[in-house]
Amino acid sequence: MPTPIEFYFDFSSPYAYLASEKIEALAARHGREVKFKPILLGAIFKVTGGAPLTEGLTAKGAYSVHDFARSARFQGTPFSLPNPFPIATVTAARAMLWLTRELPAHAAHFMHAVFRAYFADGRNISEPAVLAEVIRECGLDAERVLAGAAEPEIKDQLKAQVEGAIVRGVFGAPFMFVDGEAFWGHDRLPQIDRWLATGGF
Amino acid sequence: MPTPIEFYFDFSSPYAYLASEKIEALAARHGREVKFKPILLGAIFKVTGGAPLTEGLTAKGAYSVHDFARSARFQGTPFSLPNPFPIATVTAARAMLWLTRELPAHAAHFMHAVFRAYFADGRNISEPAVLAEVIRECGLDAERVLAGAAEPEIKDQLKAQVEGAIVRGVFGAPFMFVDGEAFWGHDRLPQIDRWLATGGF
């Protein structure tokens, strides 16, 4: 059984959202699965010295806002820059971890629902009430999932996942590993596609 | 006559080198020409707060070094990270400007020769003797070109080009404008291709 593609993401990353809409079909074409691993970019940036693309009134920030939307149109994914942006995604990340452990068949669906709620529909998924709504729309028990997300064990697991990501060299999102090979950014999906087809190049 | 694609580059940018190897064929497929515009990223970073990708011993720097070479293999372009890297490219940039004014038919050929000398063959084109060699290999008079590159008018023109780039929002390389639309990075060539085919999306 070939190893799954590891897909590190933060729910507040537009490029992670764009990649999340394409990675499973790409993986499936090569008989692979995807292991979705939530992280917190804020915690990673504290260590790596990175910053959100849109922080401050910079030319890069203005370009990025334009490029998010154009890249979304380019790949046919609904997108509208939410306000506020970026947001805290710790509760959604913990809920994702809990679901991955307890109801793994629902985890990917939940991830897509949260990403779309935020980046397609502009719903602020950092608010517990909004996140609960999205969980219910997935056909899940919001109180149970949010209680699970608050377990000390899950909190520790997220911390460990972030620390583990840093150790592996993750400094942004989406960050993907294919048989140990690191790829950063939704714009590396064509390279991943060829990597999977050829076993490396 | 459709307007040319404007291609801003620094001779020390690996991704600008990769894009430079593909942009003319892409443009030609859509009946466009390319206007190559040398800039100095060092001067731009001073204003925008940017930094070379490989500055410091960061995870992003290590990834970038790996990605330069992989992206080159992906597109079939010879590449080997030169040492030293990055380098000062002001003389090469001025020579490019002088050639664009005086011997425009030779400018693109010179640009490719300089990029390849540095990124394919590891020749340090920041050294005047090496740059002179490359100029001679282009069938040009090295003394004449380097004397032209030292003209006060050319120095002012490069300064103005860098300042103009900053005003237009250029913060990295390659940075390309297609009918006013800004694209940053060699990985945006597929978007440029569609933009030219459809008139925007």
Coordinates of N, CA and C in Angstrom, one line a residue, chain A residues 112-182:
Chain A
H112 N -13.4 20.2 4.4 CA -13.9 21.0 3.2 C -15.0 21.9 3.6
A113 N -15.9 21.5 4.5 CA -17.0 22.3 4.9 C -16.5 23.6 5.6
V114 N -15.5 23.4 6.4 CA -15.0 24.6 7.2 C -14.3 25.6 6.2
F115 N -13.5 25.0 5.4 CA -12.8 25.9 4.4 C -13.8 26.6 3.5
R116 N -14.8 25.9 3.0 CA -15.8 26.6 2.1 C -16.6 27.6 2.9
A117 N -16.9 27.3 4.1 CA -17.7 28.2 4.9 C -17.0 29.6 5.0
Y118 N -15.7 29.5 5.2 CA -14.9 30.7 5.4 C -14.5 31.3 4.1
F119 N -14.0 30.6 3.2 CA -13.4 31.2 2.0 C -14.4 31.4 0.8
A120 N -15.5 30.6 0.8 CA -16.5 30.8 -0.2 C -17.7 31.6 0.3
D121 N -18.0 31.4 1.5 CA -19.3 32.0 2.1 C -19.0 33.1 3.1
G122 N -17.8 33.4 3.4 CA -17.4 34.5 4.3 C -17.9 34.3 5.7
R123 N -18.1 33.1 6.2 CA -18.6 32.8 7.5 C -17.4 32.7 8.5
N124 N -17.4 33.5 9.6 CA -16.3 33.5 10.5 C -16.2 32.3 11.4
I125 N -15.5 31.3 10.9 CA -15.4 30.0 11.6 C -14.6 30.0 12.9
S126 N -14.0 31.2 13.2 CA -13.3 31.3 14.5 C -14.4 31.5 15.6
E127 N -15.6 31.9 15.2 CA -16.7 32.0 16.2 C -17.3 30.7 16.5
P128 N -17.3 30.3 17.8 CA -17.8 28.9 18.2 C -19.2 28.6 17.6
A129 N -20.1 29.7 17.6 CA -21.5 29.4 17.1 C -21.5 29.1 15.6
V130 N -20.6 29.8 14.9 CA -20.5 29.5 13.4 C -19.9 28.2 13.2
L131 N -18.9 27.9 13.9 CA -18.2 26.5 13.8 C -19.2 25.4 14.1
A132 N -20.0 25.6 15.2 CA -21.1 24.6 15.5 C -22.1 24.4 14.4
E133 N -22.5 25.5 13.8 CA -23.4 25.4 12.6 C -22.8 24.6 11.5
V134 N -21.6 24.8 11.2 CA -20.9 24.1 10.1 C -20.8 22.6 10.5
I135 N -20.5 22.3 11.7 CA -20.5 20.9 12.2 C -21.8 20.3 12.0
R136 N -22.9 21.0 12.4 CA -24.2 20.4 12.2 C -24.6 20.2 10.8
E137 N -24.1 21.1 9.9 CA -24.4 21.0 8.5 C -23.7 19.7 7.9
C138 N -22.7 19.3 8.6 CA -22.0 18.0 8.2 C -22.7 16.8 8.8
G139 N -23.8 17.0 9.4 CA -24.6 15.9 10.0 C -24.0 15.4 11.3
L140 N -23.2 16.2 11.9 CA -22.6 15.8 13.2 C -23.1 16.5 14.4
D141 N -22.9 15.9 15.5 CA -23.3 16.5 16.8 C -22.3 17.6 17.3
A142 N -22.7 18.8 17.1 CA -21.8 19.9 17.4 C -21.3 19.9 18.8
E143 N -22.2 19.7 19.8 CA -21.7 19.7 21.2 C -20.7 18.6 21.4
R144 N -20.9 17.5 20.9 CA -20.0 16.4 21.1 C -18.6 16.7 20.4
V145 N -18.7 17.2 19.2 CA -17.4 17.5 18.5 C -16.6 18.6 19.3
L146 N -17.3 19.7 19.7 CA -16.7 20.8 20.3 C -16.2 20.4 21.7
A147 N -16.9 19.5 22.4 CA -16.4 19.0 23.7 C -15.1 18.1 23.4
G148 N -15.1 17.4 22.4 CA -13.9 16.6 22.0 C -12.8 17.5 21.7
A149 N -13.1 18.6 21.0 CA -12.0 19.5 20.6 C -11.4 20.2 21.8
A150 N -12.1 20.2 22.9 CA -11.6 20.8 24.1 C -10.8 19.9 25.0
E151 N -10.8 18.6 24.7 CA -10.1 17.6 25.5 C -8.6 18.0 25.6
P152 N -8.0 17.9 26.8 CA -6.6 18.2 27.0 C -5.7 17.4 26.0
E153 N -6.1 16.1 25.8 CA -5.3 15.2 24.9 C -5.3 15.8 23.5
I154 N -6.4 16.3 23.0 CA -6.5 16.9 21.7 C -5.6 18.2 21.6
K155 N -5.7 19.0 22.7 CA -4.9 20.2 22.7 C -3.4 19.8 22.6
D156 N -3.0 18.8 23.4 CA -1.6 18.4 23.3 C -1.2 17.8 22.0
Q157 N -2.2 17.1 21.3 CA -1.9 16.5 20.0 C -1.7 17.6 19.0
L158 N -2.5 18.7 19.1 CA -2.3 19.8 18.1 C -0.9 20.5 18.3
K159 N -0.6 20.7 19.6 CA 0.7 21.3 19.9 C 1.8 20.4 19.3
A160 N 1.7 19.1 19.5 CA 2.7 18.2 19.1 C 2.8 18.2 17.5
Q161 N 1.6 18.3 16.9 CA 1.6 18.3 15.4 C 2.3 19.5 14.9
V162 N 2.1 20.7 15.5 CA 2.7 21.9 15.1 C 4.2 21.8 15.3
E163 N 4.6 21.3 16.5 CA 6.1 21.1 16.7 C 6.7 20.1 15.8
G164 N 6.0 19.1 15.5 CA 6.5 18.1 14.6 C 6.6 18.6 13.2
A165 N 5.7 19.5 12.8 CA 5.7 20.1 11.5 C 7.0 21.0 11.4
I166 N 7.2 21.8 12.4 CA 8.4 22.7 12.4 C 9.7 21.8 12.2
V167 N 9.8 20.8 13.0 CA 10.9 19.9 12.9 C 11.1 19.4 11.5
R168 N 10.0 19.1 10.8 CA 10.1 18.6 9.4 C 10.3 19.7 8.4
G169 N 10.4 20.9 8.8 CA 10.8 22.0 7.9 C 9.5 22.7 7.4
V170 N 8.4 22.5 7.9 CA 7.2 23.2 7.5 C 7.2 24.6 7.9
F171 N 7.1 25.6 7.0 CA 7.1 27.0 7.3 C 5.9 27.8 6.7
G172 N 5.0 27.1 6.0 CA 3.9 27.7 5.4 C 2.8 26.7 5.1
A173 N 1.8 27.1 4.4 CA 0.7 26.2 4.0 C 0.1 26.6 2.7
P174 N -0.3 25.6 1.9 CA -0.2 24.2 2.2 C 1.2 23.7 2.1
F175 N 1.5 22.7 2.9 CA 2.8 22.1 2.8 C 2.6 20.6 2.7
M176 N 3.1 20.0 1.7 CA 2.8 18.6 1.4 C 4.0 17.7 1.4
F177 N 3.9 16.5 1.8 CA 5.0 15.5 1.7 C 4.5 14.3 0.9
V178 N 5.3 14.0 -0.1 CA 5.0 12.8 -1.0 C 6.2 11.9 -0.9
D179 N 6.0 10.8 -0.2 CA 7.1 9.9 0.1 C 8.4 10.6 0.6
G180 N 8.2 11.6 1.5 CA 9.3 12.3 2.1 C 9.7 13.5 1.3
E181 N 9.2 13.7 0.1 CA 9.6 14.9 -0.7 C 8.6 16.1 -0.3
A182 N 9.2 17.2 0.0 CA 8.4 18.4 0.5 C 8.0 19.3 -0.7

